[in-house]
Short mmCIF file of C-alpha atoms and ligand atoms in Angstrom, two decimals:
data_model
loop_
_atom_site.label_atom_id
_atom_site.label_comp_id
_atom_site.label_asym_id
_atom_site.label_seq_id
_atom_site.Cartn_x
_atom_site.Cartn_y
_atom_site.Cartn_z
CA UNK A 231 -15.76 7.65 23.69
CA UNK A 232 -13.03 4.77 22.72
CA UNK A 233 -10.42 6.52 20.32
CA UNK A 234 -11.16 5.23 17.33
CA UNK A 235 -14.74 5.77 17.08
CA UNK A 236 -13.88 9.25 18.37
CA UNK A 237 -10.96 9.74 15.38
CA UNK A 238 -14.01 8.32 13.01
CA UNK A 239 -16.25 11.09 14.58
CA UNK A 240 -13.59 13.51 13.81
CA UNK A 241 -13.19 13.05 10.36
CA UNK A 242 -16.46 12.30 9.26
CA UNK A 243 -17.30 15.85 7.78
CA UNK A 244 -14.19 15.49 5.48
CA UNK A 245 -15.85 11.77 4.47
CA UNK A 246 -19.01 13.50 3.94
CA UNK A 247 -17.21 16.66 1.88
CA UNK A 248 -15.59 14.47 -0.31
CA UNK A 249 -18.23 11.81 -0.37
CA UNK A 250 -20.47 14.55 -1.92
CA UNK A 251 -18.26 16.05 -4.48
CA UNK A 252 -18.60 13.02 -6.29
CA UNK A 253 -22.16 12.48 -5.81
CA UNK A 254 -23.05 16.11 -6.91
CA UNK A 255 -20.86 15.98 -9.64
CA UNK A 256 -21.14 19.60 -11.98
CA UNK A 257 -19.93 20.70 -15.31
CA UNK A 258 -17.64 23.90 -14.94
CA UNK A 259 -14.15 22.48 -14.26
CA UNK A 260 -12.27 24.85 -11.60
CA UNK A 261 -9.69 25.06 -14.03
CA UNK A 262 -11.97 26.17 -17.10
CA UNK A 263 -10.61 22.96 -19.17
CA UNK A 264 -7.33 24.96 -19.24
CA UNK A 265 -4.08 23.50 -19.01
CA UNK A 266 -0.73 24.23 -18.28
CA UNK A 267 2.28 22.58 -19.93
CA UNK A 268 -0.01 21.22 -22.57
CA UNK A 269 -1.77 18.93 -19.34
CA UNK A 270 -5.05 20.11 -17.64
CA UNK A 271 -4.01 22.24 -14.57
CA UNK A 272 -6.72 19.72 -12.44
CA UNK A 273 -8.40 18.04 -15.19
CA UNK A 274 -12.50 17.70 -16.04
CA UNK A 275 -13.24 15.44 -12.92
CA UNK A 276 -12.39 18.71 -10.45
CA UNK A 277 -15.61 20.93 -10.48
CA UNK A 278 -16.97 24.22 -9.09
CA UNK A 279 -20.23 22.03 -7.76
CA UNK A 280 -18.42 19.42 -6.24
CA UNK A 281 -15.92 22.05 -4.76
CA UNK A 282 -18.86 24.08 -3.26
CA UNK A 283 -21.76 21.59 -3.07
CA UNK A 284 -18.99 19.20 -1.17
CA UNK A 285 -17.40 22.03 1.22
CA UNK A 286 -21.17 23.26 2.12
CA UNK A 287 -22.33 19.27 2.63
CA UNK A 288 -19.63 18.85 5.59
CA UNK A 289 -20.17 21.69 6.76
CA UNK A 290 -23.77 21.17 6.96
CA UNK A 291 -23.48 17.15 8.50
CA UNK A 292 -20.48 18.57 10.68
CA UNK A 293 -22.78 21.02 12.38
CA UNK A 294 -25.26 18.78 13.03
CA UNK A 295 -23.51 16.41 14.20
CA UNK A 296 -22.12 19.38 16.66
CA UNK A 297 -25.53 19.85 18.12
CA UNK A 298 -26.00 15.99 18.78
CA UNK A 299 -21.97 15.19 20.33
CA UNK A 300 -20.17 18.54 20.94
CA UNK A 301 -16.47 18.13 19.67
CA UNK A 302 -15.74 21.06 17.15
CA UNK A 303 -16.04 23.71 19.62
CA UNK A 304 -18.43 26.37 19.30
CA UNK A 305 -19.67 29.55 18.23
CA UNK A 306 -18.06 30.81 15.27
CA UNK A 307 -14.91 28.51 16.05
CA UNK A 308 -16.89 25.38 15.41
CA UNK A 309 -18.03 27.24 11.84
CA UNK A 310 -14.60 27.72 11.19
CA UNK A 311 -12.76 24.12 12.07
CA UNK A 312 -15.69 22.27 10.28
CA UNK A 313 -15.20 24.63 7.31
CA UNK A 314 -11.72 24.27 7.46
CA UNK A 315 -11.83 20.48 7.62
CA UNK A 316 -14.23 19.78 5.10
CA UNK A 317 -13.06 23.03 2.67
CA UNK A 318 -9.37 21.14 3.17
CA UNK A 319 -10.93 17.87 2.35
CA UNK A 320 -11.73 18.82 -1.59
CA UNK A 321 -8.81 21.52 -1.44
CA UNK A 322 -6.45 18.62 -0.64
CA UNK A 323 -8.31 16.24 -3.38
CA UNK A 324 -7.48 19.18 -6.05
CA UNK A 325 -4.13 19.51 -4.74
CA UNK A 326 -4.13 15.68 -5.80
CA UNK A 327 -5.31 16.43 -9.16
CA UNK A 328 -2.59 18.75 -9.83
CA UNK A 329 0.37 16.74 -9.09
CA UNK A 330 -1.79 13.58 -10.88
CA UNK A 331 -1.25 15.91 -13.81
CA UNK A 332 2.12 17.07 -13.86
CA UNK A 333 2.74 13.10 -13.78
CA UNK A 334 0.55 12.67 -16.39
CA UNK A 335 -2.08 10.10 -15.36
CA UNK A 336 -5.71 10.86 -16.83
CA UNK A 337 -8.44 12.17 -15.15
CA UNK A 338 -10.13 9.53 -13.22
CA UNK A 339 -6.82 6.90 -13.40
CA UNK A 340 -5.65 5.16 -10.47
CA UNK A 341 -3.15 6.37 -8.63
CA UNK A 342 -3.14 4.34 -5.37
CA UNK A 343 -2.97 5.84 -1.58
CA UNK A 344 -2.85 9.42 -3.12
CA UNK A 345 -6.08 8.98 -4.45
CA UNK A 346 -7.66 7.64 -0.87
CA UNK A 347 -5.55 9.79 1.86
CA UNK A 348 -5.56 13.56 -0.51
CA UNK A 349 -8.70 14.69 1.34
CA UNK A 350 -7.27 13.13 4.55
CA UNK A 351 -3.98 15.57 4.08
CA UNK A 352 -5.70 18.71 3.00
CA UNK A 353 -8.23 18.39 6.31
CA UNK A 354 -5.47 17.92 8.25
CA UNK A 355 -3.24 20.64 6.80
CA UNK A 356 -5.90 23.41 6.56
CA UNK A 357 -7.38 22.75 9.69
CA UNK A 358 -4.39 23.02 11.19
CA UNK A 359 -3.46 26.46 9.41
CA UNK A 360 -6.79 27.50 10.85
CA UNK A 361 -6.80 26.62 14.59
CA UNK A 362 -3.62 24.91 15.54
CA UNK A 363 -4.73 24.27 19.26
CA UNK A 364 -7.52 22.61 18.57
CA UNK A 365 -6.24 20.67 15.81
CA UNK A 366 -2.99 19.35 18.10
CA UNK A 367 -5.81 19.17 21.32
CA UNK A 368 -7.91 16.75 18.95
CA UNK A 369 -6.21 14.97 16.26
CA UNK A 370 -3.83 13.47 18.27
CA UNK A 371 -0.71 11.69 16.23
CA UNK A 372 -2.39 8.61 16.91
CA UNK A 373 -5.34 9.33 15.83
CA UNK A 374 -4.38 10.66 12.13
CA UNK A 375 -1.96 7.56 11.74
CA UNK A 376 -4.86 5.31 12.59
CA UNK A 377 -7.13 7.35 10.26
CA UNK A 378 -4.18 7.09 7.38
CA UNK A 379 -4.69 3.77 8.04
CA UNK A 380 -8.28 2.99 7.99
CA UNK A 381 -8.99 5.22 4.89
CA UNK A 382 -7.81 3.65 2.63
CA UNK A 383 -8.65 -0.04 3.78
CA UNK A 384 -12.28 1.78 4.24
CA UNK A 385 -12.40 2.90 0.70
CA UNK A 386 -11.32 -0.80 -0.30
CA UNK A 387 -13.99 -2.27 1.20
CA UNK A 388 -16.80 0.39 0.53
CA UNK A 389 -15.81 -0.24 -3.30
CA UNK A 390 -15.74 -3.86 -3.25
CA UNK A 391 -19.22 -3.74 -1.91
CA UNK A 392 -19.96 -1.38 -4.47
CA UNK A 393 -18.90 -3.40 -7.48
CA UNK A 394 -21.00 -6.85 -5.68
CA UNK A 395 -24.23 -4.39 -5.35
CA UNK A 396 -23.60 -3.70 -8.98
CA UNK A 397 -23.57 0.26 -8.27
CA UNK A 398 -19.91 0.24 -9.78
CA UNK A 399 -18.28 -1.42 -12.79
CA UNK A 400 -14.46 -1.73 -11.57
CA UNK A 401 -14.32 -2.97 -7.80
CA UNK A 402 -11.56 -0.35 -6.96
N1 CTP B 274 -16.01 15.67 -8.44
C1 CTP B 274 -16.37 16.97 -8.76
N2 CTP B 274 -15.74 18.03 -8.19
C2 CTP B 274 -14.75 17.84 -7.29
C3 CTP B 274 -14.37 16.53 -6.95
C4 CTP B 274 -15.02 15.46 -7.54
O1 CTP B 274 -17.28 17.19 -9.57
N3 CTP B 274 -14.14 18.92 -6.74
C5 CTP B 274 -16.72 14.54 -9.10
C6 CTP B 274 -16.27 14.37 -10.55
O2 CTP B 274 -17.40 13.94 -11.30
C7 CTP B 274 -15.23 13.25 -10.46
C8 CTP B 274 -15.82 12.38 -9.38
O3 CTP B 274 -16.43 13.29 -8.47
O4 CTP B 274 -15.04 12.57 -11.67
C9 CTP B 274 -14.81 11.48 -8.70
O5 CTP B 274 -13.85 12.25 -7.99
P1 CTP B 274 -12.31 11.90 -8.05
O6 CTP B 274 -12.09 10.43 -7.98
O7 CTP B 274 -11.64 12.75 -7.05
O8 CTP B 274 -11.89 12.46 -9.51
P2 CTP B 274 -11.39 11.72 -10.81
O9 CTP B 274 -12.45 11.85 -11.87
O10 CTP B 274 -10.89 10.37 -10.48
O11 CTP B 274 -10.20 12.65 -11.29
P3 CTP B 274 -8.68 12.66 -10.81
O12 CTP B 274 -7.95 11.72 -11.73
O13 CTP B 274 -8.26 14.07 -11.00
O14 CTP B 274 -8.62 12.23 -9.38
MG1 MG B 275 -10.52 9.16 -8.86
#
């Protein structure tokens, strides 16, 4: 397979984690609407659903997609690199949320590059915590610089075409 549609293949559970976070949207904040130093700790956008429903919708896509092109290894290794890459996906996007906080930008404010690469970081971090070999065997160095590349331009264009199909109201 030609590199980058492989690095695409790679990462497309983490798209499809954090994809689905903000399609299943929930109520329950993971931070209970508290806050710390006066600011939320994540802020109302961070949920338990999209946490769970998210992490359990790359896993699921990531599995499958296991069965049709075997890449994430197998047996219980494959459960635990997809988990890990699209659990790191909305751990990394929380992570975000955090620091977006502490800087005090609003829940749902732009904050440019953070805001499109977070999930990339936290798949790649807690992958990595989970099964270094595979993760250095796989996402080779260029591979994640082309995919901190592409994500972001991706997310451009996805919301441009968003805003012309009148599904969004801002076209970023
Ligand atoms: N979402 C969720 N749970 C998550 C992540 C996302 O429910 N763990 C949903 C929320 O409805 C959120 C939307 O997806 O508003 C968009 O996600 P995102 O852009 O990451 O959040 P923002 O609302 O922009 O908040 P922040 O400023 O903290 O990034
Ligand atoms: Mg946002």
């Amino acid at each position: 397979m030609i590199d980058i549609l492989r690095a695409i293949w790679l990462i497309f559970p983490s798209y499809v984690a954090n994809a689905s976070a903000v399609l299943l949207k929930g109520k329950t904040p993971v931070d209970f609407g508290r806050k710390w130093r006066n600011k939320p700790i994540f802020g109302r956008g961070k949920t338990w659903r999209g946490l769970a429903g998210g992490t359990l919708a790359g896993l699921a896509v990531g599995t499958l997609m296991n069965q049709i092109y075997p890449t994430f290894s197998d047996g219980i290794e494959s459960f635990l690199i997809l988990f890990s890459l699209a659990f790191g996906a909305l751990f990394g996007d929380l992570m975000k949320s955090f620091f977006k906080r502490r800087i005090g930008k609003e829940r749902g404010e732009k904050w440019i590059v953070a805001d499109q690469i977070d999930f990339l970081l936290g798949s790649f971090l807690i992958c990595f915590l989970m099964n270094r070999e595979w993760f250095l065997e796989n996402f080779k160095l260029n591979y994640i610089a082309f995919l901190l590349i592409f994500t972001p331009l991706l997310h451009l264009v996805t919301n441009i075409l968003a805003y012309a199909l009148k599904l969004k109201k801002v076209p970023w």
